[in-house]
CSV table of C-alpha atoms in Angstrom, one decimal:
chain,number,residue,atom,x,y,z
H,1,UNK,CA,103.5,-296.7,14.1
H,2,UNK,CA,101.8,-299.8,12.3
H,3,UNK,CA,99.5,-298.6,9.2
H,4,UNK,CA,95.7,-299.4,9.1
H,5,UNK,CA,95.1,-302.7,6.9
H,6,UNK,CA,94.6,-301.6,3.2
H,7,UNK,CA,90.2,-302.1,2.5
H,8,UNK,CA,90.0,-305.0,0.6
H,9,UNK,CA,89.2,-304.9,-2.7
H,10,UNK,CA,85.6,-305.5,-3.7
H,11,UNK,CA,84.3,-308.3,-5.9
H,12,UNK,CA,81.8,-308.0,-8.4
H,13,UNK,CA,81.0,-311.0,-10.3
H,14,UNK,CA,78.8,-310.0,-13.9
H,15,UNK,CA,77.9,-312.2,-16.7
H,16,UNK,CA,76.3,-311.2,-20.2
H,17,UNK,CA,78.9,-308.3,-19.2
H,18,UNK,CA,78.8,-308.2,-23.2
H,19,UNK,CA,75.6,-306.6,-23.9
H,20,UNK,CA,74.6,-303.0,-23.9
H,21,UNK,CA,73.6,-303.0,-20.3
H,22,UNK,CA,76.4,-305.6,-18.7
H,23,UNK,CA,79.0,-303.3,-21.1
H,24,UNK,CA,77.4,-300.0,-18.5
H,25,UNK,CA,77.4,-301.8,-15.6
H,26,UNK,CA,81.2,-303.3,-15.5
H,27,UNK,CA,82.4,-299.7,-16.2
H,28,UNK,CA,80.9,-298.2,-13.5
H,29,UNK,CA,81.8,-300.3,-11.1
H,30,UNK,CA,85.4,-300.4,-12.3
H,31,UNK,CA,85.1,-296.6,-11.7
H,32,UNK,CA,84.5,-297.0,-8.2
H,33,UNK,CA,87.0,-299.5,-7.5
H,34,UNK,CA,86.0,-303.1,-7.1
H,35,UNK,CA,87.4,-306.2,-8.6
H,36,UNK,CA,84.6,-307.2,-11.8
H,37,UNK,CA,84.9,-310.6,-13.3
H,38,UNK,CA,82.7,-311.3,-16.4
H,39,UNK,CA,81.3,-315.0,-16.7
H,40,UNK,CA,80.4,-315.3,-20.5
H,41,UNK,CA,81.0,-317.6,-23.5
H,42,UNK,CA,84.4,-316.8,-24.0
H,43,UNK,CA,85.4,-315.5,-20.2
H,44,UNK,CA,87.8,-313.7,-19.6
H,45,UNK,CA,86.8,-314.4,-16.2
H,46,UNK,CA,85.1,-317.4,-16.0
H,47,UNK,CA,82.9,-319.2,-18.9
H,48,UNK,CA,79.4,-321.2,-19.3
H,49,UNK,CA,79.8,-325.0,-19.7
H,50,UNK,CA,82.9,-324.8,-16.9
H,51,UNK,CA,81.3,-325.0,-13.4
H,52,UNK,CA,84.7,-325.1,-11.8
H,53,UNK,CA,85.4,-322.0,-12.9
H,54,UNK,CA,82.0,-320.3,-12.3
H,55,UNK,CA,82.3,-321.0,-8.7
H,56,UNK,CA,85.6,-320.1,-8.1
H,57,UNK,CA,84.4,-316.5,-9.7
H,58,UNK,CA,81.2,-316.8,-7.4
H,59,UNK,CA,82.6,-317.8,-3.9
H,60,UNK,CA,83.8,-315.0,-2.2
H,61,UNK,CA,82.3,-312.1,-3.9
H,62,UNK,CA,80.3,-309.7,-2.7
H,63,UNK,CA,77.7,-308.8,-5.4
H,64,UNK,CA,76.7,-311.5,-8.5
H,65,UNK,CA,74.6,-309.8,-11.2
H,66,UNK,CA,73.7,-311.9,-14.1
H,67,UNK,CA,72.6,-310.3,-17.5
H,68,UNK,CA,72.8,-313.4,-19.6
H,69,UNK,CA,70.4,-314.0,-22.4
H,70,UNK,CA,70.4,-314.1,-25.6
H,71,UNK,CA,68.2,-310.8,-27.5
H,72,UNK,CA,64.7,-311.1,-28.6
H,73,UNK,CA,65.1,-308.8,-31.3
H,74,UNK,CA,64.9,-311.7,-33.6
H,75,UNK,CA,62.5,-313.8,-35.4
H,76,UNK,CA,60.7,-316.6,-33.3
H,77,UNK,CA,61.5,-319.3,-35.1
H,78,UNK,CA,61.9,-322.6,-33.2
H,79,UNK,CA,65.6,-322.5,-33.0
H,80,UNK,CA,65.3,-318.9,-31.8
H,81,UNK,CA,62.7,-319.7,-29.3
H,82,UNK,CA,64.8,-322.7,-27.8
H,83,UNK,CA,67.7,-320.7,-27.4
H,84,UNK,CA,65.7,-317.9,-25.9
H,85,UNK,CA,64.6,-319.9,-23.0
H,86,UNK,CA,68.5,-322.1,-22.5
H,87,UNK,CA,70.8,-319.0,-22.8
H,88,UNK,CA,68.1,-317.7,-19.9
H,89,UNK,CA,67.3,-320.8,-17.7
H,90,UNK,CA,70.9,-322.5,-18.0
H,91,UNK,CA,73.3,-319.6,-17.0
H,92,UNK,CA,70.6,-318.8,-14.3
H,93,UNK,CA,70.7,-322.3,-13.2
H,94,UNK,CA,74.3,-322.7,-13.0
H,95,UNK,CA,75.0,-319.2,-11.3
H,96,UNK,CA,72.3,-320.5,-8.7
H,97,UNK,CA,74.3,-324.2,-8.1
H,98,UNK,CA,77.8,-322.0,-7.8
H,99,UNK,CA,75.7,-319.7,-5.1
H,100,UNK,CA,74.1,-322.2,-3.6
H,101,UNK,CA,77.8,-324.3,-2.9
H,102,UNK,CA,79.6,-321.5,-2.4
H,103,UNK,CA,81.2,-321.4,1.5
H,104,UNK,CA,81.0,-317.5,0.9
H,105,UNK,CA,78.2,-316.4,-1.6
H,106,UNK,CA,77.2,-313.2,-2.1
H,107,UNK,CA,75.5,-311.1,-0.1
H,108,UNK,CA,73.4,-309.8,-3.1
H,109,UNK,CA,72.4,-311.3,-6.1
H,110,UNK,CA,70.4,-309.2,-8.8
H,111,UNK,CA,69.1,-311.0,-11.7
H,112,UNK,CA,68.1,-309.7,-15.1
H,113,UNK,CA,63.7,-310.2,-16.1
H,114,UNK,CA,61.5,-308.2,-18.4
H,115,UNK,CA,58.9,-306.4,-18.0
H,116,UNK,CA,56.7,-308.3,-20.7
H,117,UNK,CA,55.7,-310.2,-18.4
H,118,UNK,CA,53.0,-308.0,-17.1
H,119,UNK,CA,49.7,-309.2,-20.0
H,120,UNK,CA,49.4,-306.0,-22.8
H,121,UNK,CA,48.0,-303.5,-20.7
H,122,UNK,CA,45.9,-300.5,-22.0
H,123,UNK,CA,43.5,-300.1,-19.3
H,124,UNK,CA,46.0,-299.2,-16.3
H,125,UNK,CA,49.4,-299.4,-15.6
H,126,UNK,CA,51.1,-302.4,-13.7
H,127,UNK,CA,53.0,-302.4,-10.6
H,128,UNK,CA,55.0,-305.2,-8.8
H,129,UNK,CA,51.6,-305.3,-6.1
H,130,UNK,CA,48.5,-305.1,-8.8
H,131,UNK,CA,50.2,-306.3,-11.8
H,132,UNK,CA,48.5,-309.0,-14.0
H,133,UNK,CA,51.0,-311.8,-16.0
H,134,UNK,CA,50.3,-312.1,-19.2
H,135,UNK,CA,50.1,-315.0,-21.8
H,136,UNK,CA,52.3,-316.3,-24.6
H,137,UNK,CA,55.9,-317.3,-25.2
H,138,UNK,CA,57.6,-314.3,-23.9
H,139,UNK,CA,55.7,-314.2,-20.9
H,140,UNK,CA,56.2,-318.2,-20.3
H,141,UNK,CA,60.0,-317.0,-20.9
H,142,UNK,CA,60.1,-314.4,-17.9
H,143,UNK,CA,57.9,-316.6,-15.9
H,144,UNK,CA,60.5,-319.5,-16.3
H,145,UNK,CA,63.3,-317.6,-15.5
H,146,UNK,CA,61.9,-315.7,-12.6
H,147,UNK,CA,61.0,-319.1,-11.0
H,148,UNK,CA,64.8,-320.9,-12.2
H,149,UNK,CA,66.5,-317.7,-9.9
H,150,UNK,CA,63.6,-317.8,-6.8
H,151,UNK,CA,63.2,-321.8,-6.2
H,152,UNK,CA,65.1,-322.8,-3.2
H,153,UNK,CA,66.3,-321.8,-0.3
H,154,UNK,CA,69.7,-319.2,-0.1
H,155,UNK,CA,69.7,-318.0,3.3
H,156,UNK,CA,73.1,-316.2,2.7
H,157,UNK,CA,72.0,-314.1,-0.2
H,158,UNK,CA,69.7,-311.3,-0.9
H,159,UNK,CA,67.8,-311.6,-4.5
H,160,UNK,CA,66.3,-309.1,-7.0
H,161,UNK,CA,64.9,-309.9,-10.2
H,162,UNK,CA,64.9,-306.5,-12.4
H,163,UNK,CA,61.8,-306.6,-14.6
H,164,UNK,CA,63.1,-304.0,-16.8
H,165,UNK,CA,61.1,-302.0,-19.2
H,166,UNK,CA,62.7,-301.0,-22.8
H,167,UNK,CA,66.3,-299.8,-22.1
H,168,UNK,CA,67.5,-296.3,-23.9
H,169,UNK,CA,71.0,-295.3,-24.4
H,170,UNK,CA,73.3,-294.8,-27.2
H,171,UNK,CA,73.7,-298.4,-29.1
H,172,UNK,CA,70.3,-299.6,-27.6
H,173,UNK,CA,67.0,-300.6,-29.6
H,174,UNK,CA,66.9,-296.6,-30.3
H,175,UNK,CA,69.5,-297.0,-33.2
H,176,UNK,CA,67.2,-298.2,-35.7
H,177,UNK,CA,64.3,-296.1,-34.4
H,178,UNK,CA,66.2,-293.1,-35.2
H,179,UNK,CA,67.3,-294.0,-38.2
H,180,UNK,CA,64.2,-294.7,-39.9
H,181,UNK,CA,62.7,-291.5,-38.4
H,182,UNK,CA,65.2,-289.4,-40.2
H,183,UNK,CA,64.5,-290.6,-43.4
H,184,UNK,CA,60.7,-290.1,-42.8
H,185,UNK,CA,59.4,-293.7,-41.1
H,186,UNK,CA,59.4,-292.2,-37.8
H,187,UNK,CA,55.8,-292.1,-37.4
H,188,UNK,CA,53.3,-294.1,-35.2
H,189,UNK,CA,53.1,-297.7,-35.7
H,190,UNK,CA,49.2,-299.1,-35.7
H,191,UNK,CA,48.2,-301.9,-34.9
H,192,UNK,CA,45.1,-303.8,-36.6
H,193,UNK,CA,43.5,-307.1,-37.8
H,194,UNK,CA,46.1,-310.1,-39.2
H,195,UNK,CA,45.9,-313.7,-39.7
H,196,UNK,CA,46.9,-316.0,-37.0
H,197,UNK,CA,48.2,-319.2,-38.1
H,198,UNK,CA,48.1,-322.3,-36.5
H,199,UNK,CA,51.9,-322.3,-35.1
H,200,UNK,CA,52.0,-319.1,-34.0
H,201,UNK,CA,49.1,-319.4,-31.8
H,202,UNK,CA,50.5,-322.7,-31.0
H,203,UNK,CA,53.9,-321.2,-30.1
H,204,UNK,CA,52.4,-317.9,-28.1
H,205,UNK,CA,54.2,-315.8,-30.7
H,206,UNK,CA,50.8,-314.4,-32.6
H,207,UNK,CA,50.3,-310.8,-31.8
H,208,UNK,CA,46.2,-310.5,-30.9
H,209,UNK,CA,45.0,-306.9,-32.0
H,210,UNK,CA,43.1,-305.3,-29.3
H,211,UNK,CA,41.0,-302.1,-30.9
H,212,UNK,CA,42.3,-300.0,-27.8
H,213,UNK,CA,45.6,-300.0,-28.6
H,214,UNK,CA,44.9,-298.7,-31.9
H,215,UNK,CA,46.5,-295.3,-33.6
H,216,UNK,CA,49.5,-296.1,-32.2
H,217,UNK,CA,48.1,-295.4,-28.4
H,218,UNK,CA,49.6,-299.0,-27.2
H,219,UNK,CA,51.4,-297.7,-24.0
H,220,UNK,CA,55.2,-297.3,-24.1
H,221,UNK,CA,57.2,-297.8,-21.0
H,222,UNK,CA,61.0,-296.7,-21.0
H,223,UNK,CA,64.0,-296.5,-18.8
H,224,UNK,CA,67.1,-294.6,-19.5
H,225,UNK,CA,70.6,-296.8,-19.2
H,226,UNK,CA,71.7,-294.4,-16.8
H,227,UNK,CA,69.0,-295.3,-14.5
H,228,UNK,CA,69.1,-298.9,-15.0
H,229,UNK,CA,72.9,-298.8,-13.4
H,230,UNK,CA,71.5,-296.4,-10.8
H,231,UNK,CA,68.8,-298.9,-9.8
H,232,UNK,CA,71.7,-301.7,-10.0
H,233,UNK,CA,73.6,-299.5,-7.2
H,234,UNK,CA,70.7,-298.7,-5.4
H,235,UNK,CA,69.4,-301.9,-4.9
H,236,UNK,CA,73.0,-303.0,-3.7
H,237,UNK,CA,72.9,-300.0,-1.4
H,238,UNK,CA,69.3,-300.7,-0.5
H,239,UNK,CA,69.3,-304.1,1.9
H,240,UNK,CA,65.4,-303.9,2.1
H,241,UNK,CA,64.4,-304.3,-1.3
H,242,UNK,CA,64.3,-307.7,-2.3
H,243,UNK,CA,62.1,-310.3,-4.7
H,244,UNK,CA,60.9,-308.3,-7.9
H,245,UNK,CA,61.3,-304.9,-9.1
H,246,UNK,CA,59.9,-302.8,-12.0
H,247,UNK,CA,62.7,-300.9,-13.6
H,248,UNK,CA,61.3,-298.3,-15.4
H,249,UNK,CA,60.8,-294.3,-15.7
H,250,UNK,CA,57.5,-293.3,-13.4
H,251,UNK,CA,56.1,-291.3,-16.5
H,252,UNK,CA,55.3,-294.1,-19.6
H,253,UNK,CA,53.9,-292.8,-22.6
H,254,UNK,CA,52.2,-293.7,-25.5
H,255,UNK,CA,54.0,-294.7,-29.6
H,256,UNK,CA,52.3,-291.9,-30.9
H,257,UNK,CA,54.0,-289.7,-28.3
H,258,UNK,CA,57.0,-291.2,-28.0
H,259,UNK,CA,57.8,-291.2,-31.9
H,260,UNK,CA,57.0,-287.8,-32.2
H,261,UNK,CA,59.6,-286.9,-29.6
H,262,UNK,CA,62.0,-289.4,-31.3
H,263,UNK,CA,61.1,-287.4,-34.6
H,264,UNK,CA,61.8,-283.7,-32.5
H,265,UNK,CA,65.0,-285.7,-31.1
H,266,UNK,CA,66.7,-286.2,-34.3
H,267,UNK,CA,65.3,-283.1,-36.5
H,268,UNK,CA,62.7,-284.8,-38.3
H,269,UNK,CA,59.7,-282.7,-40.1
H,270,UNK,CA,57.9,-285.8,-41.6
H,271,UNK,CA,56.9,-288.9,-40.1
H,272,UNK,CA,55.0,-291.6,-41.7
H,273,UNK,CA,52.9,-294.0,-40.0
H,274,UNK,CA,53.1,-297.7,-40.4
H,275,UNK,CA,49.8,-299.6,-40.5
H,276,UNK,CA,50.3,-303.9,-39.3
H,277,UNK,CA,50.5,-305.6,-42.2
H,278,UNK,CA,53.5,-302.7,-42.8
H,279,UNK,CA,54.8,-304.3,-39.4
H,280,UNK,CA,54.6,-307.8,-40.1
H,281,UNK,CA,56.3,-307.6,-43.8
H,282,UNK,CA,58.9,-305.6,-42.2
H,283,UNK,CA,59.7,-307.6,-39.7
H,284,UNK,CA,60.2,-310.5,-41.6
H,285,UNK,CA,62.4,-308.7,-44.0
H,286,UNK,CA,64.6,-307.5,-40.9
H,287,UNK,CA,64.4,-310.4,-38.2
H,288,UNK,CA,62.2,-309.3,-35.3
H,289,UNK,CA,59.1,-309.6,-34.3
H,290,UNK,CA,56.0,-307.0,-33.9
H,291,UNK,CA,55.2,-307.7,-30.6
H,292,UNK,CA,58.7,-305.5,-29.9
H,293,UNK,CA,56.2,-302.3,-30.9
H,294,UNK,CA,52.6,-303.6,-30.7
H,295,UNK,CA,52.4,-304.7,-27.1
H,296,UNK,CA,50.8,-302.2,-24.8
H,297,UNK,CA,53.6,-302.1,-21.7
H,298,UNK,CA,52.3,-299.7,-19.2
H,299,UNK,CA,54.6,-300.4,-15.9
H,300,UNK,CA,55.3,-298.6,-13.0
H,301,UNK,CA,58.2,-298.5,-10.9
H,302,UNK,CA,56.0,-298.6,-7.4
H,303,UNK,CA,58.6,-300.3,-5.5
H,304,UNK,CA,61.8,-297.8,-6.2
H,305,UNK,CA,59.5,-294.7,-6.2
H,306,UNK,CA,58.7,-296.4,-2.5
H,307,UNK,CA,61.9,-296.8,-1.6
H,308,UNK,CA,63.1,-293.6,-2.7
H,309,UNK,CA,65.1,-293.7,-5.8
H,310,UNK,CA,65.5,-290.7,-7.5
H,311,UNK,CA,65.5,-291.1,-11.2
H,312,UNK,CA,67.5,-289.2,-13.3
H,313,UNK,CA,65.5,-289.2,-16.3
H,314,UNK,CA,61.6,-289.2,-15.6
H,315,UNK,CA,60.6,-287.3,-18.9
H,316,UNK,CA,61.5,-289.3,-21.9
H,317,UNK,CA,62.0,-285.9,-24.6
H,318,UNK,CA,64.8,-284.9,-21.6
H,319,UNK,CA,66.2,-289.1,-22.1
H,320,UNK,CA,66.6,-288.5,-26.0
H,321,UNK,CA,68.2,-285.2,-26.1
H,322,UNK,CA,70.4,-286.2,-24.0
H,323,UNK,CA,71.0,-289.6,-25.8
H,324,UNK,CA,71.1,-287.7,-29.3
H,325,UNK,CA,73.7,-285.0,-27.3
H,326,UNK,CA,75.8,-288.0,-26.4
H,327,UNK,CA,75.7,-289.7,-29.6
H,328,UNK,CA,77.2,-286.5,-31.5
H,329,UNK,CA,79.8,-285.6,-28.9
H,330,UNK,CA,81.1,-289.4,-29.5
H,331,UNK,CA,81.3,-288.9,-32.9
H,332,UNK,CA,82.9,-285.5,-33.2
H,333,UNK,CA,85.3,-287.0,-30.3
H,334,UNK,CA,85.7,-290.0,-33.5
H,335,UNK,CA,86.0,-287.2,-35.8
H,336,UNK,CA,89.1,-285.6,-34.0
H,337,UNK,CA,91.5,-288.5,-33.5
């Protein structure tokens, strides 16, 4: 009696598999099974500047999803900027040459954006249908790179672009927030008046107060790392979604809100407020930038609420307990070895 054929093994090509999201994403498709090659600077599948290579990794597979960029938790300083936009537009670029020469691309191709690019929004939340772009340099960023992974013609293959709102998990942008609230800075941040200078409004990196936003009521909108893998599998499992895609929980909040949940989170009684000129010292003493806190991003996730994606984490108190949960099982497991 002959045996059925053995199911062959499924390829999953991922680059910036090195980040916080790509690390989440390669694990749990390992856990079901496929083959996942990483495309970064140093491999081990496949690395940038070695288009051979990249479309060896890229031919044949079944799902691409690129992750690439480098962070914008930094300052915006020219160099910073440029490499912003490359790290972004190049490894897009070359993924889409390997696709687009590939004699069997993948089906699915699912591309990392942000959801900055929707303009600071206080006055209603943005959807993939109604949303406005905004203006400035990390707008002009998402705006570049959503067009780099659209232009052209790829009959073969399905693309998404994820506009993703700010990612929480253990290791995310919620480390330092947490820290500062338990020694007391965990209150809201405020916006207010402060002087533009002539390269930062020349660059699109000033932050322009709007009096709306202010007492910390700029909207915050979040998504927890668990549901940005589930939206990665559902879109793969999902053939009619395509073209852009909010990623983020259906119920935003406010920074006032949020970092009084991010104070309950960790046990924190006291939480003092920082006022923008607080901000903008700060940030220069650590490296970022205060659009990170200042910009109102209200988004929606209209198209996967449409489609029927059931978020696991809709409330964000429910995303940090179980973050902070997770956080001190890891380190009692760390304790115990």
């Amino acid at each position: 009696m002959t045996s059925p054929e053995a199911t062959p093994t499924r390829r999953v090509v991922l680059a910036g598999a090195s980040g916080f999201i790509g690390t989440a994403l390669a694990q749990s498709f390992r856990d079901e099974g496929a083959e996942v090659l990483l495309i970064g600077r140093r491999g081990p599948g496949a690395r940038w500047g070695d288009p051979a290579a990249i479309a060896a990794a890229v031919d044949g597979a079944d799902l691409l999803i690129n992750m690439a960029g480098k962070s914008v938790n930094c300052r915006y300083d020219a160099a910073n900027r440029a490499e912003i936009f490359r790290s972004r537009l190049d490894t897009t670029r070359a993924l889409h040459e390997a696709v687009a020469a590939a004699a069997h691309p993948p089906r699915l191709w699912i591309n990392s954006s942000t959801a900055t690019i929707y303009r600071h929004a206080d006055d209603r939340p943005m959807t993939e249908s109604t949303g406005e772009i905004g203006e400035g340099f990390s707008v002009n960023v998402a705006t570049s790179w959503e067009a780099e992974f659209f232009r052209g013609e790829l009959p073969l293959t399905r693309r998404v672009a994820l506009r993703t709102a700010i990612v929480l998990g253990d290791g995310s942008a919620l480390a330092p927030i947490m820290m500062l609230a338990r020694v007391g800075l965990g209150g809201p941040q405020f916006d207010g008046h402060w002087p533009a200078t002539r390269a930062g409004v020349a660059a699109g990196t000033y932050h322009r107060y709007r009096p709306n936003s202010r007492c910390g009521r700029q909207r915050f909108s979040w998504v927890h790392l668990d549901d940005v893998v589930g939206v990665v599998h559902f879109v793969d499992e999902t053939p009619s979604i395509d073209g852009v895609v909010n990623v983020s929980s259906p119920n935003p909040t406010d920074n006032r809100t949020f970092m009084a949940s991010v104070r309950r989170a960790v046990g924190a009684r006291v939480g003092i407020p920082t006022w923008r000129w607080m901000l903008e010292l700060g940030s220069i003493a650590i490296r970022t930038e205060t659009e990170l806190v200042l910009k109102s991003r209200w988004v929606l996730p209209e198209r996967l609420e449409a489609a029927g994606y059931p978020f696991r984490y809709r409330d964000h108190d429910a995303a940090l307990a179980a973050i902070v949960a997770e956080r001190r099982a890891t380190r009692r497991g760390t304790d115990h070895r």
